[in-house]
PDB file of C-alpha atoms in Angstrom:
ATOM      1  CA  MET A   1     -13.517  10.237  23.873  1.00  0.00           C
ATOM      2  CA  GLU A   2     -17.012  11.355  24.707  1.00  0.00           C
ATOM      3  CA  GLN A   3     -19.720   8.697  23.435  1.00  0.00           C
ATOM      4  CA  ASN A   4     -22.940   9.757  21.959  1.00  0.00           C
ATOM      5  CA  LYS A   5     -25.575   8.824  24.607  1.00  0.00           C
ATOM      6  CA  THR A   6     -28.163   8.551  21.904  1.00  0.00           C
ATOM      7  CA  ILE A   7     -26.475   5.422  20.582  1.00  0.00           C
ATOM      8  CA  PHE A   8     -27.667   2.013  21.902  1.00  0.00           C
ATOM      9  CA  ILE A   9     -26.844  -1.661  21.002  1.00  0.00           C
ATOM     10  CA  ARG A  10     -29.295  -4.332  20.391  1.00  0.00           C
ATOM     11  CA  PRO A  11     -29.552  -7.515  18.801  1.00  0.00           C
ATOM     12  CA  SER A  12     -30.059  -7.230  14.863  1.00  0.00           C
ATOM     13  CA  ARG A  13     -33.459  -7.470  13.408  1.00  0.00           C
ATOM     14  CA  GLU A  14     -34.685  -8.569  10.051  1.00  0.00           C
ATOM     15  CA  THR A  15     -35.752  -5.027   9.256  1.00  0.00           C
ATOM     16  CA  ASP A  16     -31.994  -3.973   9.683  1.00  0.00           C
ATOM     17  CA  VAL A  17     -30.766  -6.118   6.760  1.00  0.00           C
ATOM     18  CA  ASP A  18     -30.851  -3.440   4.130  1.00  0.00           C
ATOM     19  CA  ALA A  19     -29.048  -0.740   6.249  1.00  0.00           C
ATOM     20  CA  MET A  20     -26.245  -3.306   7.292  1.00  0.00           C
ATOM     21  CA  LEU A  21     -25.997  -4.284   3.704  1.00  0.00           C
ATOM     22  CA  ALA A  22     -25.590  -0.598   2.631  1.00  0.00           C
ATOM     23  CA  ILE A  23     -22.821  -0.111   5.290  1.00  0.00           C
ATOM     24  CA  TYR A  24     -20.832  -3.336   4.284  1.00  0.00           C
ATOM     25  CA  ARG A  25     -21.094  -2.589   0.672  1.00  0.00           C
ATOM     26  CA  ARG A  26     -19.542   0.879   1.234  1.00  0.00           C
ATOM     27  CA  HIS A  27     -16.579  -0.688   3.211  1.00  0.00           C
ATOM     28  CA  ILE A  28     -16.056  -3.424   0.463  1.00  0.00           C
ATOM     29  CA  ARG A  29     -16.314  -0.774  -2.573  1.00  0.00           C
ATOM     30  CA  ARG A  30     -13.656   1.358  -0.406  1.00  0.00           C
ATOM     31  CA  GLY A  31     -11.315  -1.688  -0.502  1.00  0.00           C
ATOM     32  CA  VAL A  32     -10.991  -2.081  -4.208  1.00  0.00           C
ATOM     33  CA  GLU A  33     -10.374   0.075  -7.247  1.00  0.00           C
ATOM     34  CA  ASP A  34     -12.981   0.865  -9.962  1.00  0.00           C
ATOM     35  CA  GLY A  35     -13.438  -2.040 -12.406  1.00  0.00           C
ATOM     36  CA  VAL A  36     -12.832  -4.842  -9.995  1.00  0.00           C
ATOM     37  CA  ASP A  37     -15.821  -7.133 -10.019  1.00  0.00           C
ATOM     38  CA  ASP A  38     -17.576  -7.241  -6.632  1.00  0.00           C
ATOM     39  CA  ASN A  39     -20.792  -9.025  -7.535  1.00  0.00           C
ATOM     40  CA  ASP A  40     -19.942 -11.743  -4.823  1.00  0.00           C
ATOM     41  CA  THR A  41     -20.947  -9.190  -2.140  1.00  0.00           C
ATOM     42  CA  PRO A  42     -23.729 -10.532  -0.009  1.00  0.00           C
ATOM     43  CA  GLN A  43     -27.463  -9.908  -1.070  1.00  0.00           C
ATOM     44  CA  PRO A  44     -30.097  -9.164   1.322  1.00  0.00           C
ATOM     45  CA  ASP A  45     -31.250 -12.962   1.748  1.00  0.00           C
ATOM     46  CA  ASP A  46     -27.542 -13.882   1.922  1.00  0.00           C
ATOM     47  CA  LEU A  47     -27.481 -11.619   5.105  1.00  0.00           C
ATOM     48  CA  ARG A  48     -31.017 -12.764   6.390  1.00  0.00           C
ATOM     49  CA  GLU A  49     -29.606 -16.432   6.315  1.00  0.00           C
ATOM     50  CA  ARG A  50     -26.400 -15.511   8.037  1.00  0.00           C
ATOM     51  CA  ARG A  51     -28.383 -13.719  10.822  1.00  0.00           C
ATOM     52  CA  LYS A  52     -30.848 -16.815  11.259  1.00  0.00           C
ATOM     53  CA  ASN A  53     -27.870 -19.224  11.528  1.00  0.00           C
ATOM     54  CA  LEU A  54     -25.912 -17.120  13.945  1.00  0.00           C
ATOM     55  CA  LYS A  55     -29.130 -16.503  15.996  1.00  0.00           C
ATOM     56  CA  SER A  56     -29.955 -20.229  16.031  1.00  0.00           C
ATOM     57  CA  ARG A  57     -26.474 -20.750  17.439  1.00  0.00           C
ATOM     58  CA  ARG A  58     -26.460 -18.078  19.632  1.00  0.00           C
ATOM     59  CA  PHE A  59     -23.635 -16.102  18.255  1.00  0.00           C
ATOM     60  CA  PRO A  60     -24.160 -12.208  18.841  1.00  0.00           C
ATOM     61  CA  HIS A  61     -25.336 -10.343  15.760  1.00  0.00           C
ATOM     62  CA  VAL A  62     -25.716  -6.797  16.928  1.00  0.00           C
ATOM     63  CA  VAL A  63     -26.432  -3.265  15.581  1.00  0.00           C
ATOM     64  CA  ALA A  64     -25.797   0.312  17.025  1.00  0.00           C
ATOM     65  CA  ILE A  65     -28.733   2.245  16.585  1.00  0.00           C
ATOM     66  CA  GLU A  66     -29.105   6.125  16.774  1.00  0.00           C
ATOM     67  CA  GLY A  67     -32.812   6.976  16.948  1.00  0.00           C
ATOM     68  CA  GLU A  68     -34.070   4.667  14.190  1.00  0.00           C
ATOM     69  CA  LYS A  69     -30.971   4.585  11.999  1.00  0.00           C
ATOM     70  CA  VAL A  70     -28.601   1.684  12.099  1.00  0.00           C
ATOM     71  CA  VAL A  71     -24.941   3.188  12.485  1.00  0.00           C
ATOM     72  CA  GLY A  72     -23.002   0.139  12.864  1.00  0.00           C
ATOM     73  CA  TYR A  73     -23.074  -3.591  13.410  1.00  0.00           C
ATOM     74  CA  ALA A  74     -21.045  -6.571  14.578  1.00  0.00           C
ATOM     75  CA  TYR A  75     -21.072 -10.135  14.939  1.00  0.00           C
ATOM     76  CA  VAL A  76     -18.885 -13.263  15.545  1.00  0.00           C
ATOM     77  CA  VAL A  77     -18.572 -16.554  13.598  1.00  0.00           C
ATOM     78  CA  LEU A  78     -16.505 -19.623  14.746  1.00  0.00           C
ATOM     79  CA  PHE A  79     -12.908 -19.068  14.038  1.00  0.00           C
ATOM     80  CA  ARG A  80     -12.513 -22.574  12.711  1.00  0.00           C
ATOM     81  CA  LYS A  81     -15.187 -25.272  12.152  1.00  0.00           C
ATOM     82  CA  ARG A  82     -13.536 -27.994  13.725  1.00  0.00           C
ATOM     83  CA  PRO A  83     -14.895 -29.063  17.091  1.00  0.00           C
ATOM     84  CA  ALA A  84     -11.406 -28.252  18.800  1.00  0.00           C
ATOM     85  CA  TYR A  85     -11.936 -24.503  18.035  1.00  0.00           C
ATOM     86  CA  ARG A  86     -15.535 -24.130  19.185  1.00  0.00           C
ATOM     87  CA  TYR A  87     -14.576 -21.783  22.071  1.00  0.00           C
ATOM     88  CA  THR A  88     -12.704 -19.363  19.883  1.00  0.00           C
ATOM     89  CA  VAL A  89     -14.725 -16.825  17.661  1.00  0.00           C
ATOM     90  CA  LYS A  90     -13.694 -14.431  14.746  1.00  0.00           C
ATOM     91  CA  HIS A  91     -15.499 -11.026  14.966  1.00  0.00           C
ATOM     92  CA  SER A  92     -16.313  -8.344  12.325  1.00  0.00           C
ATOM     93  CA  ILE A  93     -17.432  -4.686  12.982  1.00  0.00           C
ATOM     94  CA  TYR A  94     -18.772  -2.192  10.570  1.00  0.00           C
ATOM     95  CA  VAL A  95     -19.389   1.516  11.250  1.00  0.00           C
ATOM     96  CA  HIS A  96     -21.516   3.764   9.034  1.00  0.00           C
ATOM     97  CA  HIS A  97     -18.912   6.208   7.493  1.00  0.00           C
ATOM     98  CA  ASP A  98     -20.811   9.278   8.919  1.00  0.00           C
ATOM     99  CA  HIS A  99     -20.221   7.777  12.448  1.00  0.00           C
ATOM    100  CA  VAL A 100     -16.490   6.905  12.449  1.00  0.00           C
ATOM    101  CA  GLY A 101     -14.725   8.074  15.239  1.00  0.00           C
ATOM    102  CA  GLN A 102     -17.913   8.770  17.438  1.00  0.00           C
ATOM    103  CA  GLY A 103     -17.521   5.760  19.658  1.00  0.00           C
ATOM    104  CA  VAL A 104     -19.606   3.215  17.834  1.00  0.00           C
ATOM    105  CA  GLY A 105     -16.963   0.863  17.282  1.00  0.00           C
ATOM    106  CA  SER A 106     -16.324   0.847  20.912  1.00  0.00           C
ATOM    107  CA  LEU A 107     -19.874   0.198  22.077  1.00  0.00           C
ATOM    108  CA  LEU A 108     -20.116  -2.561  19.443  1.00  0.00           C
ATOM    109  CA  MET A 109     -16.785  -4.135  20.538  1.00  0.00           C
ATOM    110  CA  ARG A 110     -17.635  -3.940  24.319  1.00  0.00           C
ATOM    111  CA  ALA A 111     -20.990  -5.774  23.459  1.00  0.00           C
ATOM    112  CA  LEU A 112     -19.212  -8.392  21.602  1.00  0.00           C
ATOM    113  CA  ILE A 113     -16.788  -9.129  24.126  1.00  0.00           C
ATOM    114  CA  ASP A 114     -19.198  -9.099  26.975  1.00  0.00           C
ATOM    115  CA  THR A 115     -21.665 -11.304  25.173  1.00  0.00           C
ATOM    116  CA  CYS A 116     -19.060 -13.841  24.090  1.00  0.00           C
ATOM    117  CA  ALA A 117     -17.636 -14.027  27.425  1.00  0.00           C
ATOM    118  CA  ALA A 118     -20.921 -14.547  29.129  1.00  0.00           C
ATOM    119  CA  ALA A 119     -21.665 -17.455  26.276  1.00  0.00           C
ATOM    120  CA  GLY A 120     -18.536 -19.220  27.611  1.00  0.00           C
ATOM    121  CA  PHE A 121     -16.057 -18.501  24.444  1.00  0.00           C
ATOM    122  CA  ARG A 122     -12.509 -18.330  25.536  1.00  0.00           C
ATOM    123  CA  GLN A 123     -10.825 -16.161  22.622  1.00  0.00           C
ATOM    124  CA  MET A 124     -11.783 -13.647  20.050  1.00  0.00           C
ATOM    125  CA  ILE A 125      -9.680 -13.264  16.895  1.00  0.00           C
ATOM    126  CA  GLY A 126      -9.779 -10.487  14.466  1.00  0.00           C
ATOM    127  CA  TYR A 127      -8.242  -9.581  10.973  1.00  0.00           C
ATOM    128  CA  ILE A 128      -7.184  -6.041  10.367  1.00  0.00           C
ATOM    129  CA  ASP A 129      -6.035  -4.194   7.291  1.00  0.00           C
ATOM    130  CA  ALA A 130      -2.664  -2.797   8.376  1.00  0.00           C
ATOM    131  CA  ASP A 131      -3.469   0.550   7.153  1.00  0.00           C
ATOM    132  CA  ASN A 132      -6.436   0.923   9.319  1.00  0.00           C
ATOM    133  CA  ALA A 133      -5.013   2.841  12.179  1.00  0.00           C
ATOM    134  CA  ALA A 134      -8.264   3.442  13.788  1.00  0.00           C
ATOM    135  CA  SER A 135      -9.272  -0.270  13.975  1.00  0.00           C
ATOM    136  CA  LEU A 136      -5.849  -1.200  15.342  1.00  0.00           C
ATOM    137  CA  ALA A 137      -6.046   1.435  18.054  1.00  0.00           C
ATOM    138  CA  LEU A 138      -9.663   0.483  18.971  1.00  0.00           C
ATOM    139  CA  HIS A 139      -8.584  -3.373  19.367  1.00  0.00           C
ATOM    140  CA  GLU A 140      -5.656  -2.273  21.569  1.00  0.00           C
ATOM    141  CA  ARG A 141      -7.683  -0.300  23.831  1.00  0.00           C
ATOM    142  CA  PHE A 142      -9.805  -3.349  24.217  1.00  0.00           C
ATOM    143  CA  GLY A 143      -6.807  -5.473  25.013  1.00  0.00           C
ATOM    144  CA  PHE A 144      -6.071  -7.222  21.879  1.00  0.00           C
ATOM    145  CA  ALA A 145      -2.740  -8.397  20.991  1.00  0.00           C
ATOM    146  CA  ARG A 146      -1.235  -8.279  17.425  1.00  0.00           C
ATOM    147  CA  VAL A 147      -0.284 -12.064  17.054  1.00  0.00           C
ATOM    148  CA  GLY A 148       0.461 -12.111  13.462  1.00  0.00           C
ATOM    149  CA  LEU A 149       0.996 -10.336  10.169  1.00  0.00           C
ATOM    150  CA  LEU A 150      -0.162 -11.623   6.851  1.00  0.00           C
ATOM    151  CA  PRO A 151       1.997  -9.749   4.339  1.00  0.00           C
ATOM    152  CA  GLY A 152       0.747  -9.106   0.881  1.00  0.00           C
ATOM    153  CA  VAL A 153      -2.705 -10.916   1.107  1.00  0.00           C
ATOM    154  CA  ALA A 154      -4.767  -8.162  -0.353  1.00  0.00           C
ATOM    155  CA  TYR A 155      -4.455  -6.490  -3.820  1.00  0.00           C
ATOM    156  CA  ARG A 156      -6.164  -2.912  -4.102  1.00  0.00           C
ATOM    157  CA  TYR A 157      -5.341   0.204  -5.622  1.00  0.00           C
ATOM    158  CA  GLY A 158      -2.243  -1.038  -7.419  1.00  0.00           C
ATOM    159  CA  ARG A 159      -0.406  -2.407  -4.276  1.00  0.00           C
ATOM    160  CA  TRP A 160      -0.333  -5.447  -2.020  1.00  0.00           C
ATOM    161  CA  ALA A 161      -1.784  -4.663   1.352  1.00  0.00           C
ATOM    162  CA  ASP A 162      -1.162  -6.564   4.760  1.00  0.00           C
ATOM    163  CA  THR A 163      -3.334  -7.746   7.258  1.00  0.00           C
ATOM    164  CA  VAL A 164      -2.771  -7.771  11.061  1.00  0.00           C
ATOM    165  CA  MET A 165      -4.206 -10.831  13.170  1.00  0.00           C
ATOM    166  CA  VAL A 166      -5.350  -9.776  16.562  1.00  0.00           C
ATOM    167  CA  GLN A 167      -6.426 -12.109  19.567  1.00  0.00           C
ATOM    168  CA  ARG A 168      -7.964 -11.248  23.044  1.00  0.00           C
ATOM    169  CA  SER A 169      -8.510 -13.827  25.656  1.00  0.00           C
ATOM    170  CA  LEU A 170     -11.941 -13.819  27.187  1.00  0.00           C
ATOM    171  CA  ALA A 171     -11.076 -16.058  29.941  1.00  0.00           C
ATOM    172  CA  ALA A 172      -7.789 -15.041  31.278  1.00  0.00           C
ATOM    173  CA  GLY A 173      -6.233 -17.641  33.613  1.00  0.00           C
ATOM    174  CA  SER A 174      -9.034 -20.168  33.292  1.00  0.00           C
ATOM    175  CA  THR A 175      -7.891 -23.668  33.385  1.00  0.00           C
ATOM    176  CA  THR A 176     -11.210 -25.415  33.711  1.00  0.00           C
ATOM    177  CA  PRO A 177     -11.729 -27.729  30.891  1.00  0.00           C
ATOM    178  CA  PRO A 178     -14.743 -27.082  28.689  1.00  0.00           C
ATOM    179  CA  PRO A 179     -17.933 -28.825  28.884  1.00  0.00           C
ATOM    180  CA  PRO A 180     -18.466 -31.608  26.653  1.00  0.00           C
ATOM    181  CA  LEU A 181     -19.858 -31.123  23.031  1.00  0.00           C
ATOM    182  CA  PRO A 182     -23.548 -31.707  22.786  1.00  0.00           C
ATOM    183  CA  LEU A 183     -24.280 -34.954  20.928  1.00  0.00           C
ATOM    184  CA  SER A 184     -25.722 -33.169  18.061  1.00  0.00           C
ATOM    185  CA  THR A 185     -22.385 -31.469  17.167  1.00  0.00           C
ATOM    186  CA  ARG A 186     -19.959 -34.403  17.654  1.00  0.00           C
TER     187      ARG A 186
END
């Protein structure tokens, strides 16, 4: 697949929030039928606060840009909050509906993997709707293995839907123990 050379990845900015929320909300609305209350979707201030928290912890929160337009975004959070899991992250990628299938997800995935590996994270985890063949294929191309199936965890459009858990090592073969936790996080 040929990738659009005019799309580049950069850290998200405050000015990207509205575009990121529009992409996110469309994905969420497509996941539930009409009549289901989705008032809990993030508001602009929620996303601004999330960005600030991730940036202060040096977690990647990136956007794909074409010209001046945000065409996708991605970020990672800790897989679990307990200190033992501090080297494992869970990622999310969202692509604007007009840019699906154009390589945006691949560019975002590469940026997350490279940034997380360079930051010393050891594992990446993802949760994917079992019906999302494109996302499952993308993850397979980037070396993610299917490690779990969560049957019937989402209800939408009159049926129960499964979620696939995927995992990718960022430090294959490494047996070096991790550095000690900073005193502020113990």
